[in-house]
Amino acid sequence: MKRSLEQRLQDGPVICGEGYLFELERRGYLQAGSFVPEVALDNPEALKQTYRDYMLAGSDVVLAFTYNAHREKMRIIGKEDLLEPLNRQAIRLAKEVAKEHPEEEALVAGNISNTNLFNPDDPEAVQSVRTMFAEMVKWCKEEDVDFVNGETFYYYEEAKIALEEIQKQGLPAVITFGLMGENVLRDGYSVEEASRLLKEQGALVVGMNCFRGPATMQPFIEKIRAEVDGYVGALPIPYRTTEEHPTFFNLPDGGCSCSIPTATTFPTSLDPLYCNRYELAEWAKEAHDIGVNYLGLCCGASPSMLREVAETVGRTAVNSTYSPDMEKHFLFGTDDTLQSHNTSYKTKA
C-alpha cells in the first residue's frame, strides 16, 4: 500500500525532485524566458522521461509539471484555451510514471506557484489570483493527486491564498517561499514568520525553494526550523550564490569572456556557476542534521545531483546502482588488475 506524504514524513526524510523547468529547457523541450510547460502537450514522452529520471534518482514525489501553467501565463503566450488540458495532462503523466516505481508507488503532487500577478494593493489582482488557484487545485482534486505543492511564493499573502484554496479541496499542502535579494518577502514578512503562520493555518510542510543556492538559503532554513513546530522543507537551486549576490537572478560570472544576450547570467548562462554534487551533499547533511524533513533541489538540478542529496540523508535510490565508483578507472582506480604505467601517470594526465 502506498504511504501518504504525512506517513512518509513520520518514517524519515522525504525527497522531492523539482527542477524540471531548467532540465527540460536543457533537453530542448521548453523555451527559456516564457518558461511555460507546454511540453506536457507537445512532447509528453519527454516529460514522462524527465519525471522518471528524477523518481529513479530518489524522489519520493512525482511533481506534476504545472509550474507557470496558470491562466495569467497562458494568457500572456496566447494559449489560454490549453490551460485545462495542459494541467490535466501533466498530472496524468505523473500518475503513470509514479506507478512504475519498482519498490513503492511514488506520490503524485499537484503544483501551483507564484503568479507574478499578485499585488496586495490591487483587490482585483488578488481575486484573480484566488480564482486561478481555485481552478488549478480543483483539477488536482479531480485527478486524484496525493497532495498539492504550492511553491516559489515571494508574497506571504499570495501563499496564504494558495493554502486556503488547497484546503477547500481537502488536500494536504506543502507551501514554500522564494526569497529574493532583500532577504524579506515583498509584503514585509520575514520568511520564518510567514512559514510559522502557514503552519499554524494547517500547511503540512512549510519552507523555501528556488532563487537561492545552499549557501544563501540555509541561514533562513535554520530560522524557519527554529520558528516552526512541524515539518520543514528546503529545496535550493544548485548554484553558488553568495551574500553579495544571494539569488540566481543577478549572479555574476567573472570568468565569461563572451557577450551574452541577457542582462545577467540568468537564465541561460548560469552553467559555470554550479555547485558540484559534493557541495550539495554537504548542504543536505547540514539541513538534515538540523531537522529538515522534506529535501530536494530546484531549478538547475540534475537527477545525479538529486541522487547525491538522497544518498546523503540515508536513502538508496533505484539508480544508486550507478553512483560513482572510481575503483576501476584506468588512471585513478585502485583495482589490482589495472595497468600501473597508467595509474602512476595520473598526476601528469
Short mmCIF file of C-alpha atoms in Angstrom, two decimals:
data_model
loop_
_atom_site.label_atom_id
_atom_site.label_comp_id
_atom_site.label_asym_id
_atom_site.label_seq_id
_atom_site.Cartn_x
_atom_site.Cartn_y
_atom_site.Cartn_z
CA MET A 1 0.00 0.00 0.00
CA LYS A 2 1.27 3.47 -0.89
CA ARG A 3 2.04 5.59 2.17
CA SER A 4 0.76 9.14 2.32
CA LEU A 5 3.09 12.13 2.47
CA GLU A 6 2.49 12.51 6.20
CA GLN A 7 3.23 8.82 6.81
CA ARG A 8 6.49 9.10 4.89
CA LEU A 9 7.47 12.22 6.82
CA GLN A 10 6.86 10.33 10.05
CA ASP A 11 9.10 7.50 8.81
CA GLY A 12 12.03 9.70 7.83
CA PRO A 13 13.10 12.35 5.35
CA VAL A 14 11.12 12.75 2.13
CA ILE A 15 12.94 13.59 -1.10
CA CYS A 16 11.26 15.77 -3.73
CA GLY A 17 12.83 16.31 -7.13
CA GLU A 18 12.00 19.69 -8.60
CA GLY A 19 13.99 21.43 -11.32
CA TYR A 20 12.04 20.26 -14.36
CA LEU A 21 11.92 23.82 -15.73
CA PHE A 22 15.64 24.17 -16.41
CA GLU A 23 16.11 20.47 -17.14
CA LEU A 24 13.54 20.41 -19.92
CA GLU A 25 14.96 23.63 -21.37
CA ARG A 26 18.39 21.95 -21.31
CA ARG A 27 16.94 18.89 -23.05
CA GLY A 28 15.42 21.11 -25.74
CA TYR A 29 11.71 20.88 -24.91
CA LEU A 30 10.95 24.20 -23.21
CA GLN A 31 11.55 27.84 -24.07
CA ALA A 32 13.66 29.90 -21.67
CA GLY A 33 12.03 33.22 -20.93
CA SER A 34 8.34 32.40 -21.05
CA PHE A 35 9.05 29.12 -19.19
CA VAL A 36 5.63 27.59 -19.88
CA PRO A 37 5.39 23.77 -19.57
CA GLU A 38 3.80 23.17 -22.97
CA VAL A 39 5.90 20.01 -23.09
CA ALA A 40 3.02 18.19 -21.35
CA LEU A 41 1.01 18.51 -24.56
CA ASP A 42 3.72 18.90 -27.21
CA ASN A 43 6.17 16.20 -26.08
CA PRO A 44 4.55 14.03 -23.41
CA GLU A 45 7.15 11.28 -23.68
CA ALA A 46 9.93 13.78 -22.95
CA LEU A 47 8.09 14.91 -19.85
CA LYS A 48 7.47 11.33 -18.73
CA GLN A 49 11.15 10.51 -19.11
CA THR A 50 12.10 13.55 -17.04
CA TYR A 51 9.63 12.55 -14.33
CA ARG A 52 11.07 9.04 -14.45
CA ASP A 53 14.69 10.16 -14.23
CA TYR A 54 14.08 12.19 -11.07
CA MET A 55 11.98 9.46 -9.47
CA LEU A 56 14.62 6.79 -10.10
CA ALA A 57 17.26 9.18 -8.73
CA GLY A 58 15.49 9.16 -5.37
CA SER A 59 12.45 11.42 -5.50
CA ASP A 60 9.54 10.11 -3.44
CA VAL A 61 7.33 12.54 -5.31
CA VAL A 62 6.46 12.94 -8.97
CA LEU A 63 5.59 16.62 -9.08
CA ALA A 64 3.15 17.40 -11.87
CA PHE A 65 4.84 19.94 -14.09
CA THR A 66 2.31 22.75 -13.99
CA TYR A 67 4.66 25.45 -12.72
CA ASN A 68 3.68 28.59 -14.69
CA ALA A 69 0.70 26.74 -16.17
CA HIS A 70 -1.78 29.20 -14.71
CA ARG A 71 -4.30 31.36 -16.53
CA GLU A 72 -2.24 34.55 -16.46
CA LYS A 73 0.84 32.95 -18.02
CA MET A 74 -1.22 31.09 -20.60
CA ARG A 75 -2.94 34.37 -21.49
CA ILE A 76 0.41 36.09 -22.00
CA ILE A 77 1.52 33.47 -24.55
CA GLY A 78 -1.90 33.43 -26.26
CA LYS A 79 -2.79 29.86 -25.34
CA GLU A 80 -5.39 30.23 -22.61
CA ASP A 81 -7.54 27.59 -24.35
CA LEU A 82 -4.88 24.98 -23.48
CA LEU A 83 -4.91 25.76 -19.76
CA GLU A 84 -7.09 22.89 -18.52
CA PRO A 85 -5.82 20.25 -20.98
CA LEU A 86 -2.22 21.06 -20.06
CA ASN A 87 -2.87 20.86 -16.32
CA ARG A 88 -4.76 17.59 -16.51
CA GLN A 89 -2.25 16.01 -18.89
CA ALA A 90 0.72 16.90 -16.68
CA ILE A 91 -0.96 15.22 -13.70
CA ARG A 92 -1.99 12.14 -15.66
CA LEU A 93 1.52 11.63 -17.00
CA ALA A 94 2.89 11.99 -13.45
CA LYS A 95 0.50 9.31 -12.22
CA GLU A 96 1.56 6.94 -14.99
CA VAL A 97 5.22 7.31 -14.04
CA ALA A 98 4.57 7.09 -10.28
CA LYS A 99 3.07 3.63 -10.78
CA GLU A 100 6.32 2.44 -12.39
CA HIS A 101 8.33 2.69 -9.15
CA PRO A 102 9.61 -0.85 -8.50
CA GLU A 103 9.52 -0.61 -4.69
CA GLU A 104 6.65 1.66 -3.64
CA GLU A 105 4.43 3.75 -5.87
CA ALA A 106 5.62 7.35 -5.78
CA LEU A 107 3.44 10.16 -4.51
CA VAL A 108 1.92 12.50 -7.09
CA ALA A 109 1.75 16.19 -6.24
CA GLY A 110 -0.24 18.85 -7.97
CA ASN A 111 1.56 22.14 -8.40
CA ILE A 112 0.62 25.80 -8.10
CA SER A 113 3.06 28.66 -7.84
CA ASN A 114 3.79 32.38 -7.84
CA THR A 115 1.57 34.05 -10.41
CA ASN A 116 3.60 37.25 -10.87
CA LEU A 117 0.17 38.90 -10.98
CA PHE A 118 -0.36 39.22 -7.24
CA ASN A 119 -0.38 42.79 -5.94
CA PRO A 120 -1.56 43.34 -2.36
CA ASP A 121 -2.67 46.87 -3.25
CA ASP A 122 -4.91 45.70 -6.11
CA PRO A 123 -8.06 43.88 -4.90
CA GLU A 124 -8.91 42.81 -8.46
CA ALA A 125 -5.50 41.17 -8.88
CA VAL A 126 -5.84 39.44 -5.52
CA GLN A 127 -9.20 37.98 -6.54
CA SER A 128 -7.80 36.92 -9.92
CA VAL A 129 -5.03 35.01 -8.16
CA ARG A 130 -7.55 33.25 -5.92
CA THR A 131 -9.64 32.27 -8.95
CA MET A 132 -6.59 30.91 -10.77
CA PHE A 133 -5.52 28.83 -7.79
CA ALA A 134 -9.06 27.58 -7.22
CA GLU A 135 -9.43 26.18 -10.73
CA MET A 136 -6.00 24.54 -10.75
CA VAL A 137 -6.50 22.92 -7.34
CA LYS A 138 -9.95 21.74 -8.41
CA TRP A 139 -8.36 19.91 -11.34
CA CYS A 140 -5.79 18.44 -8.95
CA LYS A 141 -8.59 17.10 -6.77
CA GLU A 142 -10.47 15.67 -9.73
CA GLU A 143 -7.30 13.98 -10.99
CA ASP A 144 -6.74 12.47 -7.52
CA VAL A 145 -3.32 13.81 -6.55
CA ASP A 146 -1.86 12.91 -3.17
CA PHE A 147 -1.13 16.49 -2.15
CA VAL A 148 -0.57 19.92 -3.66
CA ASN A 149 2.76 21.71 -3.73
CA GLY A 150 2.44 25.50 -3.62
CA GLU A 151 5.84 26.94 -4.37
CA THR A 152 8.10 29.91 -5.01
CA PHE A 153 5.88 32.49 -3.36
CA TYR A 154 7.55 35.81 -2.60
CA TYR A 155 4.40 37.28 -1.02
CA TYR A 156 3.08 35.75 2.20
CA GLU A 157 -0.46 36.81 1.32
CA GLU A 158 -0.31 35.00 -2.02
CA ALA A 159 0.93 31.84 -0.31
CA LYS A 160 -1.90 32.14 2.20
CA ILE A 161 -4.45 32.25 -0.63
CA ALA A 162 -2.84 29.16 -2.16
CA LEU A 163 -3.10 27.31 1.15
CA GLU A 164 -6.74 28.30 1.58
CA GLU A 165 -7.68 27.03 -1.87
CA ILE A 166 -5.83 23.75 -1.31
CA GLN A 167 -7.62 23.28 1.99
CA LYS A 168 -11.01 23.90 0.39
CA GLN A 169 -10.39 20.77 -1.68
CA GLY A 170 -9.36 18.75 1.37
CA LEU A 171 -5.81 18.11 0.17
CA PRO A 172 -2.54 18.21 2.15
CA ALA A 173 -0.39 21.24 1.36
CA VAL A 174 3.34 21.83 1.00
CA ILE A 175 3.99 25.59 0.84
CA THR A 176 7.44 27.00 0.13
CA PHE A 177 8.72 30.54 -0.35
CA GLY A 178 11.14 32.00 -2.87
CA LEU A 179 13.11 34.68 -1.03
CA MET A 180 14.52 37.45 -3.20
CA GLY A 181 17.63 39.53 -2.63
CA GLU A 182 16.25 41.90 0.02
CA ASN A 183 16.02 38.96 2.45
CA VAL A 184 12.37 39.66 3.26
CA LEU A 185 9.14 38.73 1.50
CA ARG A 186 7.77 41.51 -0.66
CA ASP A 187 4.85 42.23 1.67
CA GLY A 188 7.21 42.76 4.60
CA TYR A 189 7.04 39.39 6.36
CA SER A 190 10.17 37.52 7.35
CA VAL A 191 10.27 34.09 5.79
CA GLU A 192 10.31 32.42 9.21
CA GLU A 193 7.25 34.35 10.41
CA ALA A 194 5.39 33.59 7.20
CA SER A 195 6.28 29.90 7.48
CA ARG A 196 5.08 29.76 11.08
CA LEU A 197 1.79 31.41 10.17
CA LEU A 198 1.14 28.98 7.33
CA LYS A 199 1.97 26.04 9.57
CA GLU A 200 -0.49 27.34 12.18
CA GLN A 201 -3.09 27.65 9.44
CA GLY A 202 -2.71 24.00 8.52
CA ALA A 203 0.07 23.51 5.97
CA LEU A 204 1.68 20.08 6.34
CA VAL A 205 5.14 21.27 5.23
CA VAL A 206 6.50 24.83 5.06
CA GLY A 207 9.85 26.17 3.97
CA MET A 208 11.76 27.51 0.99
CA ASN A 209 12.54 26.63 -2.60
CA CYS A 210 14.27 28.16 -5.61
CA PHE A 211 16.05 31.51 -6.15
CA ARG A 212 18.84 30.75 -3.65
CA GLY A 213 21.67 28.25 -3.57
CA PRO A 214 22.56 26.28 -0.44
CA ALA A 215 24.90 28.96 0.95
CA THR A 216 22.27 31.71 0.99
CA MET A 217 19.19 29.60 1.69
CA GLN A 218 20.47 27.59 4.65
CA PRO A 219 20.68 30.52 7.13
CA PHE A 220 16.98 31.19 6.57
CA ILE A 221 16.11 27.49 6.76
CA GLU A 222 17.72 27.48 10.20
CA LYS A 223 15.47 30.38 11.23
CA ILE A 224 12.41 28.58 9.91
CA ARG A 225 13.37 25.37 11.71
CA ALA A 226 13.73 27.28 14.97
CA GLU A 227 10.38 29.02 14.49
CA VAL A 228 8.19 26.20 13.16
CA ASP A 229 6.81 23.30 15.15
CA GLY A 230 6.31 20.77 12.37
CA TYR A 231 7.71 19.61 9.06
CA VAL A 232 10.14 21.92 7.23
CA GLY A 233 11.14 21.76 3.57
CA ALA A 234 14.24 23.07 1.77
CA LEU A 235 14.84 22.88 -1.98
CA PRO A 236 17.65 25.24 -3.07
CA ILE A 237 18.94 25.82 -6.56
CA PRO A 238 22.32 24.16 -7.21
CA TYR A 239 24.25 27.37 -7.83
CA ARG A 240 26.98 29.17 -5.86
CA THR A 241 25.02 32.16 -4.66
CA THR A 242 26.77 34.49 -2.23
CA GLU A 243 25.90 37.03 0.46
CA GLU A 244 26.60 39.78 -2.08
CA HIS A 245 24.53 38.03 -4.75
CA PRO A 246 22.06 35.87 -2.80
CA THR A 247 19.85 34.80 -5.73
CA PHE A 248 20.48 33.48 -9.22
CA PHE A 249 18.75 36.46 -10.81
CA ASN A 250 21.85 38.69 -10.56
CA LEU A 251 24.68 36.20 -10.16
CA PRO A 252 27.85 37.38 -11.97
CA ASP A 253 30.30 35.22 -13.89
CA GLY A 254 33.70 36.85 -13.77
CA GLY A 255 35.20 34.19 -16.00
CA CYS A 256 32.96 34.75 -19.00
CA SER A 257 34.86 36.20 -21.98
CA CYS A 258 31.92 36.49 -24.37
CA SER A 259 28.96 38.84 -24.70
CA ILE A 260 25.70 37.27 -23.52
CA PRO A 261 22.29 38.25 -24.89
CA THR A 262 20.65 38.62 -21.48
CA ALA A 263 21.02 41.34 -18.86
CA THR A 264 22.50 38.87 -16.37
CA THR A 265 23.62 35.24 -16.37
CA PHE A 266 20.02 34.26 -15.57
CA PRO A 267 18.69 32.05 -17.01
CA THR A 268 20.83 30.67 -19.83
CA SER A 269 24.44 31.46 -18.80
CA LEU A 270 24.48 30.04 -15.28
CA ASP A 271 26.32 26.83 -16.19
CA PRO A 272 29.80 27.76 -14.85
CA LEU A 273 28.25 28.74 -11.52
CA TYR A 274 27.00 25.31 -10.49
CA CYS A 275 27.67 23.71 -7.14
CA ASN A 276 29.18 20.28 -7.60
CA ARG A 277 27.37 17.27 -6.19
CA TYR A 278 29.60 17.09 -3.12
CA GLU A 279 28.82 20.67 -2.15
CA LEU A 280 25.15 19.74 -2.42
CA ALA A 281 25.79 16.67 -0.30
CA GLU A 282 27.37 18.83 2.42
CA TRP A 283 24.33 21.08 2.38
CA ALA A 284 21.94 18.10 2.55
CA LYS A 285 23.75 16.74 5.61
CA GLU A 286 23.65 20.14 7.29
CA ALA A 287 19.93 20.55 6.57
CA HIS A 288 19.08 17.02 7.66
CA ASP A 289 21.11 17.42 10.86
CA ILE A 290 19.05 20.43 11.96
CA GLY A 291 15.79 18.59 11.32
CA VAL A 292 14.72 19.47 7.78
CA ASN A 293 12.23 16.78 6.80
CA TYR A 294 11.45 17.47 3.14
CA LEU A 295 14.54 17.87 1.00
CA GLY A 296 15.24 18.38 -2.67
CA LEU A 297 16.67 20.68 -5.28
CA CYS A 298 15.06 23.19 -7.59
CA CYS A 299 15.86 24.90 -10.92
CA GLY A 300 19.12 23.71 -12.45
CA ALA A 301 19.22 20.38 -10.62
CA SER A 302 20.00 17.19 -12.49
CA PRO A 303 18.96 13.68 -11.44
CA SER A 304 22.52 12.86 -10.37
CA MET A 305 22.52 15.87 -8.05
CA LEU A 306 19.24 14.78 -6.52
CA ARG A 307 20.58 11.26 -6.03
CA GLU A 308 23.51 12.70 -4.08
CA VAL A 309 21.09 14.52 -1.78
CA ALA A 310 19.02 11.36 -1.28
CA GLU A 311 22.03 9.17 -0.52
CA THR A 312 23.48 11.75 1.88
CA VAL A 313 20.40 11.57 4.10
CA GLY A 314 20.46 7.78 4.16
CA ARG A 315 18.26 6.89 1.21
CA THR A 316 19.08 4.40 -1.53
CA ALA A 317 17.67 5.40 -4.90
CA VAL A 318 16.66 2.90 -7.57
CA ASN A 319 19.52 4.28 -9.66
CA SER A 320 22.04 4.25 -6.82
CA THR A 321 23.47 1.26 -8.65
CA TYR A 322 25.02 3.85 -10.98
CA SER A 323 26.52 6.05 -8.27
CA PRO A 324 30.20 6.90 -8.80
CA ASP A 325 32.81 4.24 -8.10
CA MET A 326 36.31 5.07 -9.27
CA GLU A 327 37.87 1.72 -8.29
CA LYS A 328 38.29 0.54 -11.87
CA HIS A 329 39.14 3.85 -13.55
CA PHE A 330 42.26 3.47 -15.70
CA LEU A 331 44.04 6.43 -14.08
CA PHE A 332 42.51 6.89 -10.65
CA GLY A 333 41.40 3.36 -9.80
CA THR A 334 42.74 1.04 -7.14
CA ASP A 335 41.89 -2.33 -8.69
CA ASP A 336 44.92 -4.65 -8.65
CA THR A 337 44.42 -5.59 -12.29
CA LEU A 338 44.81 -2.03 -13.61
CA GLN A 339 47.95 -1.14 -15.54
CA SER A 340 50.48 0.50 -13.23
CA HIS A 341 52.02 2.54 -16.07
CA ASN A 342 48.65 4.30 -16.28
CA THR A 343 47.82 4.67 -12.59
CA SER A 344 51.30 6.07 -11.86
CA TYR A 345 50.77 8.68 -14.59
CA LYS A 346 47.61 10.18 -13.07
CA THR A 347 49.20 13.40 -11.78
CA LYS A 348 50.58 14.13 -15.27
CA ALA A 349 47.42 13.33 -17.23
#
